[in-house]
PDB file of C-alpha atoms in Angstrom:
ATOM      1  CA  UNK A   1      17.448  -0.358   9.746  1.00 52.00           C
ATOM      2  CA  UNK A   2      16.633   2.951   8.252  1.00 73.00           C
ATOM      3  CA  UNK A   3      13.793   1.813   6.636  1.00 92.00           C
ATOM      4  CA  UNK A   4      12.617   2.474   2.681  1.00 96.00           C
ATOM      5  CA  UNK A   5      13.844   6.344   1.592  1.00 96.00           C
ATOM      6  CA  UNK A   6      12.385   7.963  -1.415  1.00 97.00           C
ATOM      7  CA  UNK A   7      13.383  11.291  -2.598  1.00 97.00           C
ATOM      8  CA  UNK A   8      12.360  14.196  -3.361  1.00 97.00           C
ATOM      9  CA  UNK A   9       9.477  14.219  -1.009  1.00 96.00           C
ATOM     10  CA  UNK A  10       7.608  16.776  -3.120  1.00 97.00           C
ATOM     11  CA  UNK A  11       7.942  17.368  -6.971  1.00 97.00           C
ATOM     12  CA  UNK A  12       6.070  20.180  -8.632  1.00 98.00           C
ATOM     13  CA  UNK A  13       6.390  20.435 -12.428  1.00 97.00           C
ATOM     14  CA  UNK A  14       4.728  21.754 -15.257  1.00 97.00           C
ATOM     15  CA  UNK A  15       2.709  19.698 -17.849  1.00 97.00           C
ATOM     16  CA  UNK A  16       5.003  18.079 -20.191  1.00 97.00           C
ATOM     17  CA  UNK A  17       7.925  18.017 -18.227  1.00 98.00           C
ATOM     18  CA  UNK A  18       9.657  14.795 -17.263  1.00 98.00           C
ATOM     19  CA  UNK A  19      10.443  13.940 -13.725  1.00 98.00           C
ATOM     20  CA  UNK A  20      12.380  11.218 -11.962  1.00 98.00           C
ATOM     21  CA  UNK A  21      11.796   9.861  -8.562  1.00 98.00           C
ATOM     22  CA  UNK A  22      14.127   7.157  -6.261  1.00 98.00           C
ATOM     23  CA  UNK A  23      13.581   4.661  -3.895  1.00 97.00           C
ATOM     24  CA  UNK A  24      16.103   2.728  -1.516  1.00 96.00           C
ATOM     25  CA  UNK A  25      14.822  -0.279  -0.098  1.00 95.00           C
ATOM     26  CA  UNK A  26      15.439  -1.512   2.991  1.00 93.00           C
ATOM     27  CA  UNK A  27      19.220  -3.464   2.326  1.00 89.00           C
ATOM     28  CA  UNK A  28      18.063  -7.226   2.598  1.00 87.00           C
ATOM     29  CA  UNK A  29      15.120  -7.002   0.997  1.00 90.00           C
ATOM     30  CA  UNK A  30      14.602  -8.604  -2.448  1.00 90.00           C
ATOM     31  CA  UNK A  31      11.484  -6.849  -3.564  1.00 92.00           C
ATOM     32  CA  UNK A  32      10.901  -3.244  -4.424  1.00 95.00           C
ATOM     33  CA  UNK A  33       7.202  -2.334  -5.688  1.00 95.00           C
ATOM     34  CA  UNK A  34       5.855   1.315  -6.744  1.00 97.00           C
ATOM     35  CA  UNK A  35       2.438   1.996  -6.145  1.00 97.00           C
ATOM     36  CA  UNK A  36       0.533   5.618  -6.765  1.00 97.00           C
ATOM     37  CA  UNK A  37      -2.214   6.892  -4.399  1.00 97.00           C
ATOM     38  CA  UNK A  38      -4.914   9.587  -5.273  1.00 95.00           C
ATOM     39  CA  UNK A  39      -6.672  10.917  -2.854  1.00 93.00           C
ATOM     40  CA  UNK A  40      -9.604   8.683  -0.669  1.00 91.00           C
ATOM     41  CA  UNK A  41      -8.325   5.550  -3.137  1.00 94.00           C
ATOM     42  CA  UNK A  42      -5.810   2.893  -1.730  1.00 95.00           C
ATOM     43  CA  UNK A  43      -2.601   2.809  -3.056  1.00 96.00           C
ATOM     44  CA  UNK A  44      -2.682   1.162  -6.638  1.00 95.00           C
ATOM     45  CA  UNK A  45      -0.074  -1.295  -7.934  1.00 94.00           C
ATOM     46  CA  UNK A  46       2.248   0.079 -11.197  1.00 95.00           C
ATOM     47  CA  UNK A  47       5.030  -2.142 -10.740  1.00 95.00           C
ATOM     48  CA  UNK A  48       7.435  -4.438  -9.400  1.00 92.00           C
ATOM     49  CA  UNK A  49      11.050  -5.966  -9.214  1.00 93.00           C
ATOM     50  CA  UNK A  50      12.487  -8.793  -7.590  1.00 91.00           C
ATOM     51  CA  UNK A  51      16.378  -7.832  -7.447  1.00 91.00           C
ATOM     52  CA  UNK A  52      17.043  -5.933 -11.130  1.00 91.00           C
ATOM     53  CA  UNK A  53      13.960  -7.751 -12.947  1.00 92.00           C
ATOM     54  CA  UNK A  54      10.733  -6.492 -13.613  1.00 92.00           C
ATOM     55  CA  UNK A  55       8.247  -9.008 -12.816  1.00 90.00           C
ATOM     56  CA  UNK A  56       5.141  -6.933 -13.375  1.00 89.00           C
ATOM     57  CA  UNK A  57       3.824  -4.171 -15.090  1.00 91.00           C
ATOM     58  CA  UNK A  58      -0.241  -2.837 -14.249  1.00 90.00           C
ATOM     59  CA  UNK A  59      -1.975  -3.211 -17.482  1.00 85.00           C
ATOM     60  CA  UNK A  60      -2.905   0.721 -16.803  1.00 78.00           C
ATOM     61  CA  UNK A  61       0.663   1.640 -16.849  1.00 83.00           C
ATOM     62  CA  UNK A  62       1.158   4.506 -19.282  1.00 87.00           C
ATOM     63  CA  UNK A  63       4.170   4.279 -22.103  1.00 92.00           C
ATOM     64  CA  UNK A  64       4.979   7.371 -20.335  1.00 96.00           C
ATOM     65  CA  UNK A  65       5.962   5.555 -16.711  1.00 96.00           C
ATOM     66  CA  UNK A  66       9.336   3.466 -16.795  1.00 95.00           C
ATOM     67  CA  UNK A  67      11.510   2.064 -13.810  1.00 96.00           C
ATOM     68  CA  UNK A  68      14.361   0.888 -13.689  1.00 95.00           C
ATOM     69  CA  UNK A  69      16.785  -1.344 -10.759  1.00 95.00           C
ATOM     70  CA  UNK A  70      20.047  -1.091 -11.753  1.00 90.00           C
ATOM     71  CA  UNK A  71      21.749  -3.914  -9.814  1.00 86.00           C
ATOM     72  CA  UNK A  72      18.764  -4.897  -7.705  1.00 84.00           C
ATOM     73  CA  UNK A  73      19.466  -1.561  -5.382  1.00 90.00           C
ATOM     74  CA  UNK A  74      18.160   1.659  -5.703  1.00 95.00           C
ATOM     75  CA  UNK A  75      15.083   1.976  -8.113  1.00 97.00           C
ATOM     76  CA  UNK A  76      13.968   5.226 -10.334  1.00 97.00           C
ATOM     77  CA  UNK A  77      10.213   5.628 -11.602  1.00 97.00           C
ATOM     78  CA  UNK A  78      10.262   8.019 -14.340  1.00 97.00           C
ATOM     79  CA  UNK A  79       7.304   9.849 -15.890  1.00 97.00           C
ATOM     80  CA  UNK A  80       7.545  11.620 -19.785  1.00 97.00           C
ATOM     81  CA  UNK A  81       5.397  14.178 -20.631  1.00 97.00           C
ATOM     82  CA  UNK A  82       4.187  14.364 -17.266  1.00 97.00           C
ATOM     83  CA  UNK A  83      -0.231  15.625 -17.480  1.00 96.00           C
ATOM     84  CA  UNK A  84      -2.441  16.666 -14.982  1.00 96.00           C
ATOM     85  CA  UNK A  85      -3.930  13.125 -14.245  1.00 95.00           C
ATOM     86  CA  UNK A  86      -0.276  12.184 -12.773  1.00 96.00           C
ATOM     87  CA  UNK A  87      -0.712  14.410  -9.700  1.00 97.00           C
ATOM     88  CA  UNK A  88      -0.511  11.789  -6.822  1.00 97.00           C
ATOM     89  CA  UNK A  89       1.504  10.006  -4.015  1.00 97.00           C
ATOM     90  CA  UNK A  90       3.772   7.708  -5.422  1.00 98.00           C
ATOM     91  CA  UNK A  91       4.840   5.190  -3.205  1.00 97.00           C
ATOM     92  CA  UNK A  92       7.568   2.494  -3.171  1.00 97.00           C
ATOM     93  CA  UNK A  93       7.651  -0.362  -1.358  1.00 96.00           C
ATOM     94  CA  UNK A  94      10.153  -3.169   0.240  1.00 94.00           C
ATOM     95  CA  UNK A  95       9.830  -6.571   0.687  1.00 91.00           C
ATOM     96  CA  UNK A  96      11.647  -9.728   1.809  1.00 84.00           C
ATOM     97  CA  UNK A  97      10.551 -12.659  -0.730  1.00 74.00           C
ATOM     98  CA  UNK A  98       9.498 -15.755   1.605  1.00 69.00           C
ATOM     99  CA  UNK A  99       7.837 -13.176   4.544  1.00 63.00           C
ATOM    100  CA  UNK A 100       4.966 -13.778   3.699  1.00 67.00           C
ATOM    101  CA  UNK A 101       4.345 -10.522   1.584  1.00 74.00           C
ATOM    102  CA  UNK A 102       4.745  -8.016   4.365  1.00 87.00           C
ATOM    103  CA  UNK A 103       5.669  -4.532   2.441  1.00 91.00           C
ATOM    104  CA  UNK A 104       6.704  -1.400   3.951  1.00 93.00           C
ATOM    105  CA  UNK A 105       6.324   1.627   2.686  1.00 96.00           C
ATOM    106  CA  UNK A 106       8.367   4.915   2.185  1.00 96.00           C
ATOM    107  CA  UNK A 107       7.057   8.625   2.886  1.00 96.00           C
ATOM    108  CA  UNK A 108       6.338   8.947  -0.593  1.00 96.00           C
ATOM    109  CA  UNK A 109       6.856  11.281  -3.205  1.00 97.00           C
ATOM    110  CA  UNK A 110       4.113  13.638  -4.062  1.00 97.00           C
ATOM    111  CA  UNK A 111       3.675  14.815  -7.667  1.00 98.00           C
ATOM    112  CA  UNK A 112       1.784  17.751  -8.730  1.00 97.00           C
ATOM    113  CA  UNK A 113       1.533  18.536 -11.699  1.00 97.00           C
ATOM    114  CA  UNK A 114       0.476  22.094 -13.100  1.00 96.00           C
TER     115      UNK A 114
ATOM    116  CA  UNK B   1     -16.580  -5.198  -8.406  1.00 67.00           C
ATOM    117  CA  UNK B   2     -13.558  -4.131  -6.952  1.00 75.00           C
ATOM    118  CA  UNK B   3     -11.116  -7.348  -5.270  1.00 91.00           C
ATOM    119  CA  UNK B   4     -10.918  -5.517  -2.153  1.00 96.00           C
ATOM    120  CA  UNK B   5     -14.076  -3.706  -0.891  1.00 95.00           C
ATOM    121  CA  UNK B   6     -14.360  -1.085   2.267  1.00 96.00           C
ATOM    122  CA  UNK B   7     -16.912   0.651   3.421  1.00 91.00           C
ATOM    123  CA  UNK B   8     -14.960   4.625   3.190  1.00 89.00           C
ATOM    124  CA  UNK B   9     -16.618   5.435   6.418  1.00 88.00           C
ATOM    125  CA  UNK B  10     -15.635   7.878   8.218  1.00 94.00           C
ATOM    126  CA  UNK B  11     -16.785   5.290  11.130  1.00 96.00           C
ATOM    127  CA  UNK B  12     -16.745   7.486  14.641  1.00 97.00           C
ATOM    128  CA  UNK B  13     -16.642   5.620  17.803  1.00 97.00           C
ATOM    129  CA  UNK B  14     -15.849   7.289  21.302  1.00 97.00           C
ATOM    130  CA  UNK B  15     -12.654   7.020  22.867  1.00 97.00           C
ATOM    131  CA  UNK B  16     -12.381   3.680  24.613  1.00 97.00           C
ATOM    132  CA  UNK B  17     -14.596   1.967  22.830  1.00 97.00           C
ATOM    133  CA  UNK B  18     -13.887  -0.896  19.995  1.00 97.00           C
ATOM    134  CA  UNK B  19     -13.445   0.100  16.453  1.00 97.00           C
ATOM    135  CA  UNK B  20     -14.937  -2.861  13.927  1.00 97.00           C
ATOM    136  CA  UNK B  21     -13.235  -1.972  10.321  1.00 97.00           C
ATOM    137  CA  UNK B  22     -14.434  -4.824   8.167  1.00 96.00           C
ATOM    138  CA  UNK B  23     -13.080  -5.937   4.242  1.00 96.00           C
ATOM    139  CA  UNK B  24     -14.485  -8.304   1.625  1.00 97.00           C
ATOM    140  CA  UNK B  25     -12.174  -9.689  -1.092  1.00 96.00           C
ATOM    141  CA  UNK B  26     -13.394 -11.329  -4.218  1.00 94.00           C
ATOM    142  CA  UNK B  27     -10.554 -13.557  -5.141  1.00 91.00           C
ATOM    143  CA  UNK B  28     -11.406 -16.645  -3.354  1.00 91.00           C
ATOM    144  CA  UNK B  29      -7.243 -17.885  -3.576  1.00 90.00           C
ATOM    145  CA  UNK B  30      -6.287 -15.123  -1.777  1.00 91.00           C
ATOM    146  CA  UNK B  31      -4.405 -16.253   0.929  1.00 90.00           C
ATOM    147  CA  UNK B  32      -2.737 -13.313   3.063  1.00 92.00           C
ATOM    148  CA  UNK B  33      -3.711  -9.944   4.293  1.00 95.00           C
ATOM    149  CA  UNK B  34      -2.843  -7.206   5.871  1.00 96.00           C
ATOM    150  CA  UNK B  35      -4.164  -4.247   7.714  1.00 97.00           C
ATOM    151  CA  UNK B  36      -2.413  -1.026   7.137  1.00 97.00           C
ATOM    152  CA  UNK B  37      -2.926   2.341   8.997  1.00 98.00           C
ATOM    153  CA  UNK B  38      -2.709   5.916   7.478  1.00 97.00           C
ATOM    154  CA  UNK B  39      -2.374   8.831   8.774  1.00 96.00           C
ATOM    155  CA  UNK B  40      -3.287  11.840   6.461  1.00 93.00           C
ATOM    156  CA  UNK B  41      -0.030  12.596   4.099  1.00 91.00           C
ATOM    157  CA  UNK B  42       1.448  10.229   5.536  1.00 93.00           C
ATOM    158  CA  UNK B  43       2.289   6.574   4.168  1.00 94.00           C
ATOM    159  CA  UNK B  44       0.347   2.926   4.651  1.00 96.00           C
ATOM    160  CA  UNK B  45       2.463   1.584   8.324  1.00 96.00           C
ATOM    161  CA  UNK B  46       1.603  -2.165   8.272  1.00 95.00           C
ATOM    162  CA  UNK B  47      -0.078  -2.944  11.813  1.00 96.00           C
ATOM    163  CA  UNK B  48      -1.550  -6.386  11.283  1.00 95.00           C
ATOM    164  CA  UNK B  49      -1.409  -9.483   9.174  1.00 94.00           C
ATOM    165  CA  UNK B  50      -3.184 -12.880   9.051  1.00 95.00           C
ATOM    166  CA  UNK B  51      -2.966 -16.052   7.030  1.00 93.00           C
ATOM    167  CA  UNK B  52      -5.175 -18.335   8.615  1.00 93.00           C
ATOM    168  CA  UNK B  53      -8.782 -18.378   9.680  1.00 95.00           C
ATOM    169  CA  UNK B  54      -9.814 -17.331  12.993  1.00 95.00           C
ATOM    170  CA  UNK B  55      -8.538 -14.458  15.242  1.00 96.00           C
ATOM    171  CA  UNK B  56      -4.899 -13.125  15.633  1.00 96.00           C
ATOM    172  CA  UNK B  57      -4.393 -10.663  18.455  1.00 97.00           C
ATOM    173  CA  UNK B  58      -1.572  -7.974  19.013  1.00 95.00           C
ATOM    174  CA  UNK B  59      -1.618  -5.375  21.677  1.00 96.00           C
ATOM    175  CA  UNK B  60      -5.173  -3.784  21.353  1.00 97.00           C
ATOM    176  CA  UNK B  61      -5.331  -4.920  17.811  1.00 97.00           C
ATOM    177  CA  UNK B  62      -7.426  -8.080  16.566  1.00 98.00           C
ATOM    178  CA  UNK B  63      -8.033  -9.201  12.997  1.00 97.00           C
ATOM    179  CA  UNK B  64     -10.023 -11.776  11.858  1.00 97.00           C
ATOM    180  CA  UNK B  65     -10.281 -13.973   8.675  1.00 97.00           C
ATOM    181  CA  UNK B  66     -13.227 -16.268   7.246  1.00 96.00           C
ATOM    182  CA  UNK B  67     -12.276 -17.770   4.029  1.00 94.00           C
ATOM    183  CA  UNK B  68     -15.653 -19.050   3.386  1.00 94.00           C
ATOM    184  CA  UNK B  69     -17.121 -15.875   3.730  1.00 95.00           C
ATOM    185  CA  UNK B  70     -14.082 -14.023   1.880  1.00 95.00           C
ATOM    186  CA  UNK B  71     -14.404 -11.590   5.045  1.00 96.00           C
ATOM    187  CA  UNK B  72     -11.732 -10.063   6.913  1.00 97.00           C
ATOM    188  CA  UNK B  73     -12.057  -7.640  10.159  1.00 97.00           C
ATOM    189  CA  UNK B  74     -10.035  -5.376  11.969  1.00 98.00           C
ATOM    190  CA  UNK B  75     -11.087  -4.807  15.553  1.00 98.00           C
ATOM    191  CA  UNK B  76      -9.695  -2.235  17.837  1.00 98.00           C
ATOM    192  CA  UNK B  77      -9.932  -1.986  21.781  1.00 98.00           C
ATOM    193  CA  UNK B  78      -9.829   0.650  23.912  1.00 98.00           C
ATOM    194  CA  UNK B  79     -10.069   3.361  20.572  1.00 97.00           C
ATOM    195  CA  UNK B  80      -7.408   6.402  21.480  1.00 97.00           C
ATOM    196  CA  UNK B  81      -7.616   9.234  19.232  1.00 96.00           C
ATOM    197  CA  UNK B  82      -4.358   8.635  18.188  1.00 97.00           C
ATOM    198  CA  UNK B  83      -5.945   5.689  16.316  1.00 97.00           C
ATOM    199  CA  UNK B  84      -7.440   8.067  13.773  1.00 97.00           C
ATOM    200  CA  UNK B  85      -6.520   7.621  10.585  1.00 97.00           C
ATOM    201  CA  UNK B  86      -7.552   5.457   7.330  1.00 97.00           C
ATOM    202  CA  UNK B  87      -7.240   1.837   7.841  1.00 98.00           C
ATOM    203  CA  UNK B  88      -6.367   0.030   4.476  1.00 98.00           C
ATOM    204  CA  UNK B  89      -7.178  -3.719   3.695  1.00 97.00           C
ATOM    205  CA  UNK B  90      -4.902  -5.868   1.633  1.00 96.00           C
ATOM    206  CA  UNK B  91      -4.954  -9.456  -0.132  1.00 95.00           C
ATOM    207  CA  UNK B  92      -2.701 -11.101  -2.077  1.00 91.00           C
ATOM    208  CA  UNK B  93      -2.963 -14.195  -4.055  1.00 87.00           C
ATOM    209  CA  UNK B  94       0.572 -15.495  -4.930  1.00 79.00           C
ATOM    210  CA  UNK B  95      -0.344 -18.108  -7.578  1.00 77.00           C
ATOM    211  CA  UNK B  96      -1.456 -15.439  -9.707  1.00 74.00           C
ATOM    212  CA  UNK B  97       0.261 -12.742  -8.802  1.00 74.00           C
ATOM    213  CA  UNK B  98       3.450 -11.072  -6.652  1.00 77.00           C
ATOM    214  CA  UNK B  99       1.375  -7.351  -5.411  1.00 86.00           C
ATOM    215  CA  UNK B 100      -1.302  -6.788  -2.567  1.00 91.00           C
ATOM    216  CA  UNK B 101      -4.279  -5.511  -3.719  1.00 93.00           C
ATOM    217  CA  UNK B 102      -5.668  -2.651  -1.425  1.00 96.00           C
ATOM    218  CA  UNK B 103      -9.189  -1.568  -0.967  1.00 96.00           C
ATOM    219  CA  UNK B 104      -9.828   2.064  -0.602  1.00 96.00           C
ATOM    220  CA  UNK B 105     -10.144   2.469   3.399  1.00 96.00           C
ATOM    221  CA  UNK B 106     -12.317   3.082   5.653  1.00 97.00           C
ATOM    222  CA  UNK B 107     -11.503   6.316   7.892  1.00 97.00           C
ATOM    223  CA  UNK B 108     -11.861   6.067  11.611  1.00 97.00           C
ATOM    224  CA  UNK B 109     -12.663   9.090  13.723  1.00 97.00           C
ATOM    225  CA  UNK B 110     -11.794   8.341  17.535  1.00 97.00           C
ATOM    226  CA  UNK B 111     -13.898  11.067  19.533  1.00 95.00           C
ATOM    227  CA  UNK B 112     -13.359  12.539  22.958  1.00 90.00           C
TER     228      UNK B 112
END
């Protein structure tokens, strides 16, 4: 089990620039989710996929954010036109559907944006 | 008024003592939750999670669920200062939706 991976760990880029992040799940596990974290807030929900289809989209999820899971692997989260406000952890999660929920996290990918 | 309300804290207790990290939720079909621990820069690490009322214990961990009051708790024996960190509270409701919900944590300070 190596657990969820998510690369690059850091991502510095100018205003206006796009950027692309990736998350591999843990292998058996059906459900990938991104969340993004701000500082002294709790991780907030942007989307989520169970195997290539995406279920949900948060309501305060910019035309500017897309993902994609091409064959229900590996997922990408990219940003256009990246602004200031995006500067956060973005976080993608793993779950089994039928365990009860339980998600698990990667190290994150940390966005600032200049 | 947010589904998933923590005090921020930080909440200092000595070392050896118990930690009591409480959570309210407002969506009364929630039925699952989760405590999560973060350490700064670090990601959430799930450490507990309870579906029924009443207590569930693990190790020095406790939490505690009371649909009727939409009130969850986290208790923590014998604090260590290794248990400093933020301590995130999650519900989810899965006839509405497929995500937990997090609150924004309450930070614990264990102190020597």
């Amino acid at each position: 089990d190596t657990g969820v991976s998510q690369n690059p760990r850091h991502k510095i880029t100018k205003r206006g620039q796009n950027v692309t992040f990736r998350c591999d799940p843990i292998s058996e596990h059906n459900r990938l989710y991104w969340y993004r974290q701000t500082l002294g807030q709790g991780p907030e929900f942007l989307t989520y996929f169970q195997n290539e289809a995406q279920l949900e989209k948060s309501r305060l999820l910019s035309d500017r954010f897309s993902a994609e899971r091409p064959k229900g692997s590996f997922s990408t989260l990219e940003i256009q036109r990246t602004e200031q406000g995006d500067s956060a952890m973005y976080l993608c999660a793993s779950s089994m559907r039928g365990s009860n929920e339980k998600l698990f996290f990667g190290s994150g990918t940390q966005l600032s944006v200049l | 008024q947010k589904e998933v309300e923590q005090n921020s804290g930080p909440l200092s207790v000595p070392e050896g003592a118990i930690a009591s990290l409480n959570c309210t939720y407002s969506d009364r079909g929630s039925q699952s939750f989760f405590w999560y621990r973060q350490y700064s820069g670090k990601s959430p690490e799930l450490i507990m999670f309870i579906y029924s009322n009443g207590d569930k214990e693990d190790g020095r961990f406790t939490a505690q669920l009371n649909k009727a009051s939409q009130y969850v708790s986290l208790l923590i024996r014998d604090s260590q200062p290794s248990d400093s960190a933020t301590y995130l509270c999650a519900a989810i409701n899965t006839g509405t939706a497929s995500k937990l919900t997090f609150g924004t944590g309450t930070r614990l300070q264990v102190t020597l």
